[in-house]
Tab-separated table of C-alpha atoms in Angstrom:
chain	number	residue	atom	x	y	z
A	1	MET	CA	-43.896	-6.655	56.453
A	2	GLU	CA	-45.276	-7.814	53.027
A	3	PHE	CA	-44.242	-6.712	49.431
A	4	ASN	CA	-46.649	-4.373	48.059
A	5	LYS	CA	-45.855	-2.833	44.528
A	6	ASN	CA	-47.976	0.393	45.150
A	7	TYR	CA	-45.710	1.159	48.480
A	8	ILE	CA	-42.241	0.420	47.102
A	9	ALA	CA	-40.587	3.040	48.941
A	10	THR	CA	-42.256	2.045	52.417
A	11	TYR	CA	-41.083	-1.678	51.767
A	12	TYR	CA	-37.635	-0.496	51.118
A	13	THR	CA	-37.483	1.436	54.355
A	14	ASP	CA	-38.950	-1.712	56.184
A	15	ILE	CA	-36.303	-4.063	55.050
A	16	LYS	CA	-33.625	-1.701	55.430
A	17	ASN	CA	-34.392	-1.752	59.109
A	18	SER	CA	-34.565	-5.454	59.116
A	19	LYS	CA	-32.194	-8.118	60.924
A	20	ASN	CA	-29.404	-9.240	58.542
A	21	TYR	CA	-29.992	-6.450	55.967
A	22	PRO	CA	-28.861	-6.375	53.173
A	23	GLU	CA	-27.611	-10.044	52.952
A	24	ASP	CA	-31.074	-11.713	53.215
A	25	PHE	CA	-32.831	-9.144	50.925
A	26	LEU	CA	-30.853	-9.116	47.789
A	27	TYR	CA	-33.509	-10.310	45.473
A	28	GLU	CA	-35.978	-8.179	47.271
A	29	LEU	CA	-33.682	-5.214	46.353
A	30	PHE	CA	-33.533	-6.509	42.932
A	31	LEU	CA	-37.286	-6.577	42.475
A	32	ILE	CA	-37.746	-2.910	43.867
A	33	GLY	CA	-34.781	-1.705	41.778
A	34	LYS	CA	-36.421	-3.039	38.598
A	35	ILE	CA	-39.989	-1.758	39.299
A	36	SER	CA	-39.160	1.856	40.796
A	37	ARG	CA	-38.517	4.762	38.560
A	38	ASP	CA	-36.889	6.629	41.268
A	39	ASN	CA	-33.317	7.242	39.980
A	40	ASP	CA	-31.779	7.866	43.470
A	41	LEU	CA	-33.329	4.815	44.904
A	42	VAL	CA	-32.250	2.550	42.047
A	43	THR	CA	-28.746	3.747	42.322
A	44	GLU	CA	-28.532	3.115	45.966
A	45	ILE	CA	-29.658	-0.308	45.349
A	46	SER	CA	-27.377	-0.875	42.610
A	47	LYS	CA	-24.498	0.018	45.029
A	48	THR	CA	-25.656	-2.379	47.628
A	49	LEU	CA	-25.799	-5.260	45.057
A	50	LYS	CA	-22.423	-4.456	43.826
A	51	GLU	CA	-21.114	-4.733	47.481
A	52	TYR	CA	-22.926	-7.547	48.899
A	53	GLY	CA	-24.362	-9.422	45.659
A	54	THR	CA	-22.807	-12.223	43.267
A	55	ILE	CA	-21.306	-11.471	40.022
A	56	HIS	CA	-24.474	-13.308	38.524
A	57	ILE	CA	-27.249	-11.139	40.552
A	58	ASN	CA	-25.193	-7.916	39.361
A	59	ASN	CA	-25.008	-9.152	35.719
A	60	ALA	CA	-28.872	-9.547	36.075
A	61	PHE	CA	-29.514	-6.346	37.296
A	62	LYS	CA	-27.608	-4.509	34.683
A	63	MET	CA	-29.883	-5.554	32.094
A	64	ARG	CA	-31.922	-2.914	30.544
A	65	ASN	CA	-35.226	-4.974	31.056
A	66	LYS	CA	-37.396	-3.113	33.618
A	67	LEU	CA	-40.473	-4.374	35.088
A	68	PRO	CA	-43.843	-2.617	34.601
A	69	GLU	CA	-44.335	0.171	37.370
A	70	ASN	CA	-47.836	-0.874	37.810
A	71	GLY	CA	-46.852	-4.551	38.153
A	72	GLN	CA	-49.673	-5.795	36.084
A	73	ASP	CA	-48.329	-7.087	32.822
A	74	THR	CA	-47.729	-10.769	33.593
A	75	THR	CA	-46.369	-11.786	30.411
A	76	ARG	CA	-43.766	-9.075	30.392
A	77	ILE	CA	-42.821	-9.973	33.838
A	78	ILE	CA	-42.327	-13.465	33.074
A	79	LYS	CA	-40.313	-12.895	30.038
A	80	SER	CA	-38.101	-10.522	32.018
A	81	PHE	CA	-37.835	-12.909	34.914
A	82	LEU	CA	-36.646	-15.612	32.466
A	83	LYS	CA	-33.936	-13.057	31.169
A	84	TYR	CA	-32.755	-12.419	34.664
A	85	GLY	CA	-32.560	-16.251	35.325
A	86	ALA	CA	-30.429	-16.780	32.160
A	87	LYS	CA	-27.876	-14.386	33.920
A	88	ASP	CA	-28.323	-15.680	37.417
A	89	PRO	CA	-28.659	-19.525	37.927
A	90	LEU	CA	-30.068	-18.879	41.498
A	91	PHE	CA	-32.717	-16.098	40.397
A	92	PRO	CA	-35.923	-17.109	42.547
A	93	ILE	CA	-38.505	-16.589	39.643
A	94	GLY	CA	-41.335	-18.462	41.523
A	95	LYS	CA	-40.624	-16.661	45.061
A	96	LEU	CA	-40.569	-13.103	43.272
A	97	TYR	CA	-43.549	-13.651	40.955
A	98	THR	CA	-45.829	-14.875	43.986
A	99	MET	CA	-44.411	-11.732	46.066
A	100	MET	CA	-45.843	-9.542	43.471
A	101	GLY	CA	-49.325	-11.011	44.126
A	102	PHE	CA	-49.676	-13.255	41.211
A	103	SER	CA	-51.479	-16.673	41.873
A	104	ILE	CA	-51.233	-18.173	38.409
A	105	PHE	CA	-48.055	-18.787	36.227
A	106	SER	CA	-49.171	-19.073	32.615
A	107	ILE	CA	-47.097	-20.467	29.595
A	108	ASP	CA	-49.576	-19.371	26.838
A	109	GLU	CA	-46.862	-17.759	24.246
A	110	GLU	CA	-44.575	-19.625	22.017
A	111	SER	CA	-41.712	-17.255	22.672
A	112	ILE	CA	-41.931	-18.428	26.377
A	113	ALA	CA	-42.106	-22.053	25.526
A	114	LYS	CA	-39.016	-21.620	23.152
A	115	GLU	CA	-36.830	-20.116	25.909
A	116	LEU	CA	-37.803	-22.747	28.360
A	117	GLU	CA	-37.250	-25.411	25.704
A	118	LYS	CA	-33.779	-23.959	25.216
A	119	GLN	CA	-32.837	-23.619	28.878
A	120	PRO	CA	-34.853	-25.989	30.890
A	121	ASN	CA	-32.940	-25.164	33.959
A	122	LEU	CA	-35.176	-21.906	34.202
A	123	ILE	CA	-38.132	-24.058	34.966
A	124	LEU	CA	-36.441	-25.149	38.050
A	125	LEU	CA	-36.301	-21.526	39.303
A	126	LEU	CA	-40.363	-21.528	39.494
A	127	GLN	CA	-40.207	-22.896	42.834
A	128	GLY	CA	-42.544	-21.202	44.997
A	129	ILE	CA	-45.548	-20.899	42.532
A	130	THR	CA	-48.671	-22.728	43.435
A	131	GLU	CA	-50.705	-22.922	40.133
A	132	LEU	CA	-49.451	-23.321	36.646
A	133	HIS	CA	-51.363	-23.240	33.240
A	134	ILE	CA	-49.709	-24.732	30.381
A	135	GLU	CA	-51.204	-24.238	26.807
A	136	GLY	CA	-50.215	-25.997	23.656
A	137	VAL	CA	-46.980	-23.844	23.023
A	138	PHE	CA	-44.367	-26.445	23.350
A	139	ASN	CA	-43.241	-28.084	20.154
A	140	ILE	CA	-43.293	-31.698	20.898
A	141	ASP	CA	-43.524	-32.757	24.649
A	142	ILE	CA	-43.888	-30.817	27.779
A	143	PRO	CA	-40.348	-30.508	29.560
A	144	GLU	CA	-39.951	-33.036	32.441
A	145	GLU	CA	-38.449	-30.073	34.527
A	146	PHE	CA	-41.899	-28.914	35.437
A	147	CYS	CA	-42.413	-31.991	37.535
A	148	TYR	CA	-39.752	-30.906	40.002
A	149	ILE	CA	-41.579	-27.691	40.898
A	150	SER	CA	-42.429	-29.207	44.462
A	151	SER	CA	-44.735	-26.267	45.367
A	152	LEU	CA	-47.201	-27.058	42.757
A	153	LYS	CA	-50.925	-27.446	44.009
A	154	ASN	CA	-52.897	-26.813	40.956
A	155	LEU	CA	-51.897	-27.625	37.293
A	156	GLU	CA	-53.891	-27.145	34.036
A	157	ILE	CA	-52.579	-28.525	30.669
A	158	LYS	CA	-54.232	-27.745	27.337
A	159	GLY	CA	-53.073	-28.570	23.905
A	160	ASN	CA	-52.194	-31.306	21.295
A	161	TYR	CA	-49.738	-33.174	23.506
A	162	LYS	CA	-49.635	-37.021	22.990
A	163	SER	CA	-48.238	-37.695	26.496
A	164	LEU	CA	-47.654	-36.315	29.803
A	165	PRO	CA	-44.249	-35.966	31.281
A	166	THR	CA	-43.242	-39.394	32.591
A	167	SER	CA	-42.194	-37.903	36.102
A	168	ILE	CA	-45.592	-36.163	36.741
A	169	GLY	CA	-45.830	-38.356	39.940
A	170	ASN	CA	-43.229	-36.286	41.621
A	171	LEU	CA	-45.813	-33.467	42.334
A	172	GLN	CA	-46.561	-34.816	45.773
A	173	GLN	CA	-48.494	-31.467	46.673
A	174	LEU	CA	-50.741	-31.473	43.420
A	175	GLU	CA	-54.248	-31.373	44.436
A	176	ASN	CA	-56.199	-30.229	41.439
A	177	LEU	CA	-55.325	-31.323	37.703
A	178	THR	CA	-57.174	-30.304	34.681
A	179	LEU	CA	-56.305	-31.807	31.444
A	180	ASN	CA	-57.661	-30.782	28.021
A	181	LEU	CA	-55.761	-33.189	25.677
A	182	ALA	CA	-57.648	-34.515	22.765
A	183	ASN	CA	-54.585	-36.200	21.476
A	184	LEU	CA	-53.582	-37.849	24.736
A	185	GLU	CA	-52.614	-41.516	23.905
A	186	SER	CA	-51.755	-42.723	27.495
A	187	PHE	CA	-50.942	-41.882	31.180
A	188	PRO	CA	-47.423	-42.549	32.473
A	189	SER	CA	-47.354	-45.056	35.344
A	190	SER	CA	-46.102	-42.219	37.789
A	191	PHE	CA	-49.460	-40.748	37.472
A	192	TRP	CA	-50.769	-43.103	40.243
A	193	ASP	CA	-48.294	-41.434	42.675
A	194	LEU	CA	-50.266	-38.420	42.886
A	195	LYS	CA	-51.304	-39.120	46.368
A	196	ALA	CA	-52.511	-35.574	47.101
A	197	LEU	CA	-54.755	-35.230	44.307
A	198	LYS	CA	-58.256	-34.358	45.143
A	199	GLU	CA	-59.861	-33.144	41.944
A	200	LEU	CA	-59.302	-34.547	38.402
A	201	GLU	CA	-60.909	-32.925	35.424
A	202	LEU	CA	-60.679	-34.403	32.016
A	203	LYS	CA	-61.720	-32.683	28.983
A	204	ASN	CA	-61.577	-34.260	25.301
A	205	ILE	CA	-59.709	-37.108	26.675
A	206	ILE	CA	-60.516	-40.366	24.599
A	207	LYS	CA	-62.356	-43.338	25.985
A	208	TYR	CA	-59.112	-45.403	25.800
A	209	CYS	CA	-57.382	-43.396	28.348
A	210	GLN	CA	-60.256	-42.895	30.487
A	211	SER	CA	-60.513	-46.562	31.056
A	212	PHE	CA	-57.168	-46.322	32.696
A	213	PHE	CA	-59.105	-44.689	35.705
A	214	GLN	CA	-61.383	-47.533	35.904
A	215	LEU	CA	-58.487	-50.119	35.971
A	216	ASN	CA	-56.786	-48.085	38.811
A	217	LYS	CA	-59.881	-47.576	40.795
A	218	LEU	CA	-59.750	-43.657	40.500
A	219	GLU	CA	-63.331	-43.133	39.101
A	220	ARG	CA	-64.099	-40.865	42.023
A	221	LEU	CA	-61.542	-38.382	40.641
A	222	VAL	CA	-63.069	-38.094	37.141
């Protein structure tokens, strides 16, 4: 029983027949309710959330932000998820984003970056995503909170950043890393803790920084 945005009603029927319904499926219900345009179904879900959900999930569900019915506009979906997360500190952005079939979480708009800079706790709700792309949209530095998304396997960073997050070594499942950072001045010491790293692609990295890999005997990755 997997979520399929093209068969919302069928998925809803399936989870209603599942063990521990509705307690174990509140966020799945939330997702269905925000995508569906069936007023009766949405009303039914709203009643279920009121009875079994927290005040936070209900406050988020009451927001007027609907998700696109076709489930294709990732930017709109991300912005909506961040608004839900601002209301509900347990809102599983990463889990639901992945459930919808998206493999890459891209931060490529300044409005999204500003929201994450203002409320960095929202970044911690991205647990579950495996691939993250960060463009040059953050004002100064990349927030450290990204280094605590333990599910990340692929990371791409592009922009004018002069440094990487000091805790990047926490990404113990990271296998592929692409850096397109012409202004990068150095690598944090924790970088060498990326034990699962299999592929490293450097673009526009100055020679001074590349020498770090020779010193640490990581030329095979470059």
